[in-house]
mmCIF file of C-alpha atoms and ligand atoms in Angstrom:
data_model
loop_
_atom_site.group_PDB
_atom_site.id
_atom_site.type_symbol
_atom_site.label_atom_id
_atom_site.label_comp_id
_atom_site.label_asym_id
_atom_site.label_seq_id
_atom_site.Cartn_x
_atom_site.Cartn_y
_atom_site.Cartn_z
ATOM 1 C CA MET A 1 -76.657 27.324 9.830
ATOM 2 C CA VAL A 2 -75.771 27.080 13.498
ATOM 3 C CA GLN A 3 -72.052 26.838 14.153
ATOM 4 C CA LEU A 4 -71.314 23.931 16.474
ATOM 5 C CA LYS A 5 -68.538 24.395 18.927
ATOM 6 C CA THR A 6 -65.760 21.885 18.374
ATOM 7 C CA GLY A 7 -65.650 19.133 20.961
ATOM 8 C CA ALA A 8 -69.408 18.678 20.804
ATOM 9 C CA ALA A 9 -69.375 15.099 19.524
ATOM 10 C CA TYR A 10 -68.593 11.593 20.791
ATOM 11 C CA LEU A 11 -67.747 8.622 18.582
ATOM 12 C CA ASN A 12 -66.883 5.119 19.805
ATOM 13 C CA GLY A 13 -65.283 6.108 23.092
ATOM 14 C CA ARG A 14 -63.749 9.458 22.075
ATOM 15 C CA PHE A 15 -64.909 13.022 22.522
ATOM 16 C CA LEU A 16 -63.959 14.956 19.405
ATOM 17 C CA PRO A 17 -64.966 17.881 17.213
ATOM 18 C CA LEU A 18 -68.029 16.969 15.144
ATOM 19 C CA ALA A 19 -66.176 17.872 11.939
ATOM 20 C CA GLU A 20 -63.584 15.183 12.718
ATOM 21 C CA ALA A 21 -66.043 12.346 13.321
ATOM 22 C CA ARG A 22 -65.755 9.651 10.624
ATOM 23 C CA VAL A 23 -67.580 6.360 10.120
ATOM 24 C CA SER A 24 -67.076 3.640 7.503
ATOM 25 C CA PRO A 25 -69.246 3.593 4.345
ATOM 26 C CA LEU A 26 -69.870 -0.060 5.277
ATOM 27 C CA ASP A 27 -71.500 1.012 8.525
ATOM 28 C CA ARG A 28 -74.838 -0.766 8.737
ATOM 29 C CA GLY A 29 -76.488 2.465 9.755
ATOM 30 C CA PHE A 30 -75.510 3.844 6.340
ATOM 31 C CA LEU A 31 -76.252 0.663 4.356
ATOM 32 C CA TYR A 32 -79.411 -0.584 6.070
ATOM 33 C CA ALA A 33 -80.569 2.087 8.530
ATOM 34 C CA ASP A 34 -79.747 -0.684 11.034
ATOM 35 C CA GLY A 35 -79.685 1.474 14.127
ATOM 36 C CA ALA A 36 -81.479 3.161 17.003
ATOM 37 C CA TYR A 37 -81.531 6.810 18.030
ATOM 38 C CA GLU A 38 -82.782 9.264 20.633
ATOM 39 C CA MET A 39 -82.949 13.016 20.983
ATOM 40 C CA ILE A 40 -82.862 14.399 24.516
ATOM 41 C CA PRO A 41 -83.849 18.037 25.028
ATOM 42 C CA VAL A 42 -81.624 19.980 27.404
ATOM 43 C CA TYR A 43 -82.827 23.132 29.166
ATOM 44 C CA SER A 44 -80.285 25.351 30.926
ATOM 45 C CA ARG A 45 -77.836 22.423 30.733
ATOM 46 C CA HIS A 46 -80.271 20.003 32.433
ATOM 47 C CA ALA A 47 -81.228 16.943 30.385
ATOM 48 C CA PHE A 48 -85.043 16.647 30.498
ATOM 49 C CA ARG A 49 -86.453 13.181 31.295
ATOM 50 C CA VAL A 50 -83.141 11.515 30.567
ATOM 51 C CA ASP A 51 -84.163 8.262 32.299
ATOM 52 C CA GLU A 52 -87.257 7.972 30.098
ATOM 53 C CA HIS A 53 -85.198 8.593 26.963
ATOM 54 C CA LEU A 54 -82.687 5.922 27.992
ATOM 55 C CA ARG A 55 -85.532 3.497 28.738
ATOM 56 C CA ARG A 56 -87.010 4.083 25.277
ATOM 57 C CA LEU A 57 -83.553 3.648 23.745
ATOM 58 C CA ARG A 58 -83.309 0.264 25.464
ATOM 59 C CA HIS A 59 -86.786 -0.676 24.186
ATOM 60 C CA THR A 60 -85.605 0.063 20.628
ATOM 61 C CA LEU A 61 -82.285 -1.746 21.067
ATOM 62 C CA ASP A 62 -84.027 -4.813 22.534
ATOM 63 C CA GLY A 63 -86.563 -4.699 19.701
ATOM 64 C CA ILE A 64 -83.902 -4.686 16.975
ATOM 65 C CA ARG A 65 -81.693 -7.199 18.859
ATOM 66 C CA LEU A 66 -78.759 -4.848 19.329
ATOM 67 C CA ALA A 67 -76.983 -5.146 22.691
ATOM 68 C CA ASP A 68 -76.939 -1.890 24.651
ATOM 69 C CA PRO A 69 -73.254 -0.929 24.713
ATOM 70 C CA HIS A 70 -73.599 1.169 27.892
ATOM 71 C CA SER A 71 -75.190 1.199 31.315
ATOM 72 C CA ASP A 72 -77.455 4.123 32.208
ATOM 73 C CA ALA A 73 -74.645 5.584 34.321
ATOM 74 C CA GLU A 74 -72.252 5.426 31.366
ATOM 75 C CA TRP A 75 -74.772 7.012 28.992
ATOM 76 C CA LYS A 76 -75.431 9.782 31.488
ATOM 77 C CA ALA A 77 -71.716 10.458 31.927
ATOM 78 C CA ILE A 78 -71.250 10.824 28.148
ATOM 79 C CA VAL A 79 -74.336 13.028 27.820
ATOM 80 C CA GLU A 80 -73.308 15.210 30.780
ATOM 81 C CA ARG A 81 -69.837 15.783 29.368
ATOM 82 C CA LEU A 82 -71.238 16.804 25.958
ATOM 83 C CA ILE A 83 -73.690 19.167 27.633
ATOM 84 C CA ALA A 84 -70.935 20.721 29.729
ATOM 85 C CA ASP A 85 -68.620 21.141 26.721
ATOM 86 C CA ALA A 86 -71.141 22.926 24.500
ATOM 87 C CA ASP A 87 -71.279 26.705 24.527
ATOM 88 C CA PHE A 88 -75.093 26.967 24.483
ATOM 89 C CA GLU A 89 -77.521 26.431 27.369
ATOM 90 C CA ASP A 90 -80.525 24.809 25.660
ATOM 91 C CA GLN A 91 -79.449 21.817 23.614
ATOM 92 C CA ALA A 92 -80.581 18.781 21.681
ATOM 93 C CA VAL A 93 -78.409 15.775 22.482
ATOM 94 C CA TYR A 94 -78.575 13.239 19.667
ATOM 95 C CA ILE A 95 -77.644 9.594 20.349
ATOM 96 C CA GLN A 96 -77.263 6.974 17.624
ATOM 97 C CA ILE A 97 -76.164 3.339 17.872
ATOM 98 C CA THR A 98 -75.790 1.191 14.773
ATOM 99 C CA ARG A 99 -74.860 -2.454 14.323
ATOM 100 C CA GLY A 100 -71.374 -1.357 13.269
ATOM 101 C CA ALA A 101 -69.272 -1.818 10.136
ATOM 102 C CA ASP A 102 -68.378 -5.254 8.775
ATOM 103 C CA ASP A 103 -65.930 -5.749 5.891
ATOM 104 C CA GLN A 104 -68.686 -6.963 3.558
ATOM 105 C CA ARG A 105 -72.285 -6.114 2.754
ATOM 106 C CA ASP A 106 -74.201 -9.006 4.286
ATOM 107 C CA PRO A 107 -77.636 -8.416 5.828
ATOM 108 C CA CYS A 108 -77.130 -10.962 8.637
ATOM 109 C CA PHE A 109 -75.845 -9.621 11.940
ATOM 110 C CA PRO A 110 -72.027 -9.580 11.714
ATOM 111 C CA PRO A 111 -70.541 -11.656 14.545
ATOM 112 C CA GLY A 112 -68.061 -9.904 16.795
ATOM 113 C CA VAL A 113 -68.460 -6.455 15.228
ATOM 114 C CA PRO A 114 -68.707 -3.620 17.775
ATOM 115 C CA PRO A 115 -71.604 -1.175 17.423
ATOM 116 C CA THR A 116 -71.008 2.368 16.246
ATOM 117 C CA VAL A 117 -71.901 4.803 19.032
ATOM 118 C CA PHE A 118 -72.296 8.421 17.980
ATOM 119 C CA LEU A 119 -73.559 11.442 19.922
ATOM 120 C CA PHE A 120 -73.509 15.140 19.298
ATOM 121 C CA THR A 121 -75.163 18.157 20.804
ATOM 122 C CA SER A 122 -76.611 21.152 18.994
ATOM 123 C CA PRO A 123 -78.703 24.168 20.028
ATOM 124 C CA LEU A 124 -82.294 23.157 20.863
ATOM 125 C CA VAL A 125 -84.624 24.428 18.149
ATOM 126 C CA ARG A 126 -87.895 25.387 19.821
ATOM 127 C CA PRO A 127 -91.073 26.866 18.341
ATOM 128 C CA THR A 128 -90.887 30.596 17.671
ATOM 129 C CA VAL A 129 -93.002 32.960 19.766
ATOM 130 C CA ALA A 130 -95.214 33.512 16.692
ATOM 131 C CA GLN A 131 -95.727 29.760 16.208
ATOM 132 C CA ARG A 132 -96.632 29.354 19.858
ATOM 133 C CA GLU A 133 -99.086 32.256 19.849
ATOM 134 C CA THR A 134 -100.808 31.664 16.528
ATOM 135 C CA GLY A 135 -100.294 27.918 16.059
ATOM 136 C CA VAL A 136 -99.174 26.121 12.910
ATOM 137 C CA ALA A 137 -100.650 24.568 9.785
ATOM 138 C CA ALA A 138 -100.609 20.808 9.171
ATOM 139 C CA ILE A 139 -101.642 18.496 6.378
ATOM 140 C CA THR A 140 -102.587 14.813 6.398
ATOM 141 C CA ALA A 141 -101.116 11.904 4.428
ATOM 142 C CA PRO A 142 -101.332 8.110 4.494
ATOM 143 C CA ASP A 143 -99.014 6.457 7.031
ATOM 144 C CA ILE A 144 -96.795 4.259 4.828
ATOM 145 C CA ARG A 145 -94.397 3.149 7.597
ATOM 146 C CA TRP A 146 -93.652 -0.381 8.780
ATOM 147 C CA GLY A 147 -95.374 -2.191 11.651
ATOM 148 C CA ARG A 148 -92.982 -1.313 14.496
ATOM 149 C CA CYS A 149 -93.226 2.455 14.738
ATOM 150 C CA ASP A 150 -92.728 2.090 18.518
ATOM 151 C CA PHE A 151 -89.023 1.500 17.808
ATOM 152 C CA LYS A 152 -87.064 4.716 17.340
ATOM 153 C CA THR A 153 -84.864 3.512 14.487
ATOM 154 C CA THR A 154 -82.881 5.517 11.977
ATOM 155 C CA ALA A 155 -85.053 4.057 9.177
ATOM 156 C CA LEU A 156 -86.842 7.375 8.768
ATOM 157 C CA LEU A 157 -87.435 7.597 5.021
ATOM 158 C CA ALA A 158 -91.235 7.474 5.301
ATOM 159 C CA ASN A 159 -91.082 10.156 8.021
ATOM 160 C CA VAL A 160 -88.750 12.264 5.869
ATOM 161 C CA LEU A 161 -91.106 12.012 2.877
ATOM 162 C CA ALA A 162 -94.085 12.918 5.056
ATOM 163 C CA ARG A 163 -92.251 15.879 6.536
ATOM 164 C CA GLN A 164 -91.212 17.121 3.095
ATOM 165 C CA LEU A 165 -94.856 17.016 1.977
ATOM 166 C CA ALA A 166 -95.588 19.455 4.794
ATOM 167 C CA ALA A 167 -92.656 21.676 3.849
ATOM 168 C CA ASP A 168 -93.767 21.662 0.191
ATOM 169 C CA ALA A 169 -97.211 22.828 1.333
ATOM 170 C CA GLY A 170 -95.741 25.547 3.571
ATOM 171 C CA CYS A 171 -96.896 23.647 6.669
ATOM 172 C CA ALA A 172 -95.163 22.631 9.890
ATOM 173 C CA GLU A 173 -96.176 18.972 10.059
ATOM 174 C CA THR A 174 -97.827 16.063 8.281
ATOM 175 C CA ILE A 175 -100.273 14.093 10.403
ATOM 176 C CA MET A 176 -100.465 10.479 9.287
ATOM 177 C CA LEU A 177 -103.542 8.302 8.895
ATOM 178 C CA ARG A 178 -103.647 4.514 8.742
ATOM 179 C CA ASP A 179 -106.829 2.629 7.811
ATOM 180 C CA GLY A 180 -108.981 5.639 8.648
ATOM 181 C CA TYR A 181 -107.375 6.280 12.036
ATOM 182 C CA LEU A 182 -104.931 8.906 13.308
ATOM 183 C CA THR A 183 -101.479 7.560 14.093
ATOM 184 C CA GLU A 184 -99.059 10.463 14.662
ATOM 185 C CA GLY A 185 -97.136 13.261 12.967
ATOM 186 C CA SER A 186 -93.934 12.682 10.978
ATOM 187 C CA SER A 187 -91.967 13.550 14.130
ATOM 188 C CA THR A 188 -94.681 14.361 16.681
ATOM 189 C CA ASN A 189 -97.537 12.811 18.625
ATOM 190 C CA VAL A 190 -101.008 14.231 18.084
ATOM 191 C CA PHE A 191 -103.759 15.182 20.522
ATOM 192 C CA ALA A 192 -107.308 16.236 19.626
ATOM 193 C CA VAL A 193 -109.934 17.903 21.820
ATOM 194 C CA ARG A 194 -113.671 17.288 21.315
ATOM 195 C CA ASP A 195 -116.289 18.727 23.663
ATOM 196 C CA GLY A 196 -113.628 19.351 26.295
ATOM 197 C CA VAL A 197 -112.257 15.774 26.180
ATOM 198 C CA ILE A 198 -108.632 15.213 25.164
ATOM 199 C CA LEU A 199 -108.276 12.319 22.707
ATOM 200 C CA THR A 200 -105.067 10.546 21.717
ATOM 201 C CA PRO A 201 -104.313 7.115 20.209
ATOM 202 C CA PRO A 202 -103.001 4.268 22.404
ATOM 203 C CA GLN A 203 -99.248 3.645 22.454
ATOM 204 C CA ASP A 204 -99.264 0.471 20.379
ATOM 205 C CA HIS A 205 -96.847 -0.676 17.644
ATOM 206 C CA LEU A 206 -98.071 2.001 15.242
ATOM 207 C CA ILE A 207 -96.818 5.086 17.071
ATOM 208 C CA LEU A 208 -93.742 6.188 18.941
ATOM 209 C CA PRO A 209 -94.302 6.432 22.709
ATOM 210 C CA GLY A 210 -93.369 10.105 22.899
ATOM 211 C CA ILE A 211 -91.640 11.326 26.029
ATOM 212 C CA THR A 212 -93.436 14.667 25.718
ATOM 213 C CA SER A 213 -96.703 12.866 25.055
ATOM 214 C CA ASN A 214 -96.245 10.938 28.308
ATOM 215 C CA VAL A 215 -95.690 14.214 30.169
ATOM 216 C CA VAL A 216 -99.008 15.440 28.718
ATOM 217 C CA LEU A 217 -100.777 12.249 29.843
ATOM 218 C CA GLU A 218 -99.363 12.688 33.348
ATOM 219 C CA LEU A 219 -100.363 16.361 33.448
ATOM 220 C CA ALA A 220 -103.897 15.578 32.267
ATOM 221 C CA ALA A 221 -104.209 12.995 35.064
ATOM 222 C CA ALA A 222 -102.700 15.319 37.691
ATOM 223 C CA HIS A 223 -105.090 18.148 36.751
ATOM 224 C CA ARG A 224 -108.052 15.776 36.281
ATOM 225 C CA ALA A 225 -108.524 16.932 32.683
ATOM 226 C CA PRO A 226 -110.935 14.626 30.811
ATOM 227 C CA LEU A 227 -108.844 12.310 28.643
ATOM 228 C CA GLU A 228 -109.585 9.298 26.463
ATOM 229 C CA ILE A 229 -106.757 7.134 25.168
ATOM 230 C CA ARG A 230 -108.349 5.237 22.295
ATOM 231 C CA PRO A 231 -108.201 4.945 18.508
ATOM 232 C CA VAL A 232 -109.125 8.316 16.979
ATOM 233 C CA ARG A 233 -111.046 8.177 13.689
ATOM 234 C CA GLU A 234 -110.045 10.494 10.870
ATOM 235 C CA GLU A 235 -113.454 12.244 10.946
ATOM 236 C CA GLU A 236 -113.126 12.836 14.708
ATOM 237 C CA MET A 237 -109.802 14.535 14.110
ATOM 238 C CA ARG A 238 -111.211 16.625 11.283
ATOM 239 C CA MET A 239 -114.169 17.680 13.483
ATOM 240 C CA ALA A 240 -111.968 18.389 16.521
ATOM 241 C CA ASP A 241 -112.338 21.648 18.435
ATOM 242 C CA GLU A 242 -108.578 21.722 18.996
ATOM 243 C CA LEU A 243 -105.501 19.851 17.827
ATOM 244 C CA TRP A 244 -101.972 19.945 19.122
ATOM 245 C CA LEU A 245 -98.626 18.290 18.471
ATOM 246 C CA THR A 246 -96.068 17.169 21.044
ATOM 247 C CA SER A 247 -92.364 16.436 20.705
ATOM 248 C CA SER A 248 -89.119 17.210 22.446
ATOM 249 C CA GLY A 249 -88.499 20.089 20.029
ATOM 250 C CA LYS A 250 -92.065 21.317 19.448
ATOM 251 C CA GLU A 251 -93.155 20.868 23.093
ATOM 252 C CA ILE A 252 -96.934 21.576 22.946
ATOM 253 C CA LEU A 253 -97.777 23.243 19.650
ATOM 254 C CA ALA A 254 -101.292 24.085 18.446
ATOM 255 C CA VAL A 255 -102.384 23.020 14.955
ATOM 256 C CA VAL A 256 -104.808 25.672 13.688
ATOM 257 C CA THR A 257 -105.401 24.537 10.115
ATOM 258 C CA LEU A 258 -105.602 20.973 8.791
ATOM 259 C CA ASP A 259 -105.445 20.443 5.034
ATOM 260 C CA GLY A 260 -106.159 24.159 4.620
ATOM 261 C CA ARG A 261 -109.322 24.183 6.768
ATOM 262 C CA PRO A 262 -109.451 25.935 10.143
ATOM 263 C CA VAL A 263 -109.447 23.669 13.202
ATOM 264 C CA GLY A 264 -112.402 24.290 15.521
ATOM 265 C CA GLN A 265 -115.612 26.251 15.212
ATOM 266 C CA GLY A 266 -116.952 29.679 16.087
ATOM 267 C CA ALA A 267 -114.746 32.312 17.672
ATOM 268 C CA ASN A 268 -111.939 29.812 18.339
ATOM 269 C CA ALA A 269 -111.720 28.523 14.750
ATOM 270 C CA GLY A 270 -108.178 28.702 13.423
ATOM 271 C CA LYS A 271 -106.725 29.751 16.792
ATOM 272 C CA PRO A 272 -104.955 27.853 19.574
ATOM 273 C CA GLY A 273 -107.817 26.684 21.805
ATOM 274 C CA PRO A 274 -108.218 26.963 25.589
ATOM 275 C CA VAL A 275 -107.363 23.315 26.379
ATOM 276 C CA THR A 276 -104.191 23.528 24.281
ATOM 277 C CA ARG A 277 -103.148 26.782 25.943
ATOM 278 C CA ARG A 278 -103.803 25.371 29.408
ATOM 279 C CA MET A 279 -101.807 22.219 28.623
ATOM 280 C CA HIS A 280 -98.943 24.349 27.309
ATOM 281 C CA ASP A 281 -98.924 26.371 30.543
ATOM 282 C CA TRP A 282 -98.990 23.202 32.679
ATOM 283 C CA PHE A 283 -96.154 21.769 30.603
ATOM 284 C CA CYS A 284 -93.966 24.869 30.997
ATOM 285 C CA ALA A 285 -94.636 25.045 34.739
ATOM 286 C CA TYR A 286 -93.810 21.347 35.146
ATOM 287 C CA ARG A 287 -90.635 21.570 33.081
ATOM 288 C CA ASP A 288 -89.423 24.645 34.944
ATOM 289 C CA GLU A 289 -90.073 22.942 38.275
ATOM 290 C CA VAL A 290 -88.222 19.803 37.191
ATOM 291 C CA MET A 291 -85.280 21.876 36.020
ATOM 292 C CA ARG A 292 -85.161 23.630 39.406
ATOM 293 C CA HIS A 293 -85.830 20.721 41.772
ATOM 294 C CA GLY A 294 -85.350 17.486 39.826
ATOM 295 C CA GLN A 295 -88.050 15.074 38.635
ATOM 296 C CA ARG A 296 -90.961 14.347 40.941
HETATM 297 N N1 PMP B 301 -93.406 10.476 16.892
HETATM 298 C C1 PMP B 301 -92.351 10.398 16.071
HETATM 299 C C2 PMP B 301 -92.461 9.598 14.817
HETATM 300 C C3 PMP B 301 -91.155 11.081 16.390
HETATM 301 O O1 PMP B 301 -90.089 10.998 15.582
HETATM 302 C C4 PMP B 301 -91.101 11.859 17.581
HETATM 303 C C5 PMP B 301 -89.844 12.614 17.933
HETATM 304 N N2 PMP B 301 -88.909 11.796 18.540
HETATM 305 C C6 PMP B 301 -92.232 11.904 18.403
HETATM 306 C C7 PMP B 301 -93.368 11.198 18.031
HETATM 307 C C8 PMP B 301 -92.221 12.685 19.693
HETATM 308 O O2 PMP B 301 -91.429 12.047 20.654
HETATM 309 P P1 PMP B 301 -90.728 12.857 21.844
HETATM 310 O O3 PMP B 301 -91.808 13.592 22.577
HETATM 311 O O4 PMP B 301 -90.093 11.817 22.667
HETATM 312 O O5 PMP B 301 -89.754 13.801 21.203
#
């Protein structure tokens, strides 16, 4: 268990030790998962793609009809103060906004109730060197989530159940399938490679528009790597030469077995493939440049 330095949280206008943060049991986040969230990775005390995270937060808030309580400048000021106060360099800043706490349990939006705004920062958990070098195992499961997976809401029970399936199987991730097509992982986006072409599903209502995934799409375009954004059939994923996951915590992480079978054929079977390794290198170079010189 990582010890969080006190002072690493923010609740409704106050910076305070995480252990002192308290919300009502009638908070709608607790009762209904009626809330939005974000997780911003921080490298060497620089928040990575903070504008994109705030834009996605606004997309979620608009989608669930919850007024954004802060301007971008206000959000950034809160995030920057948390980052500065923490005693670790690489961090995960968590932001959650719920529709607040009424004095009764009524599903309808409570008039005049302020939202609950909660942030805290913790050390960024990144893949281990071993995971990066040898890749990870994944399983598949049906995607049982609702129809607006593009909103990053705290209603994560289906994701939690999917993730636990992976843990039970000794795997790193569960990749979800809906109607015979790949959607995404329980907390990651998924890319496949077939015959040198990178394949990934379109960012529709059934997947989260990943910030890391968008970096990968930009890098593929910048390096003229063949890429097709289109629905990916289950069989195409199972026959893929390479598979990788993206997320703010996992970055670019190779999947080397799927449902117990090695990914890929021949000498590369069961190993991180060349396209995955190249994309990982491009990603690291890009991120390091951004951290040094700001976003291009
Ligand atoms: N899909 C889901 C369901 C997720 O929870 C996440 C993690 N936020 C992602 C994809 C990856 O998104 P990002 O790259 O922005 O972390």
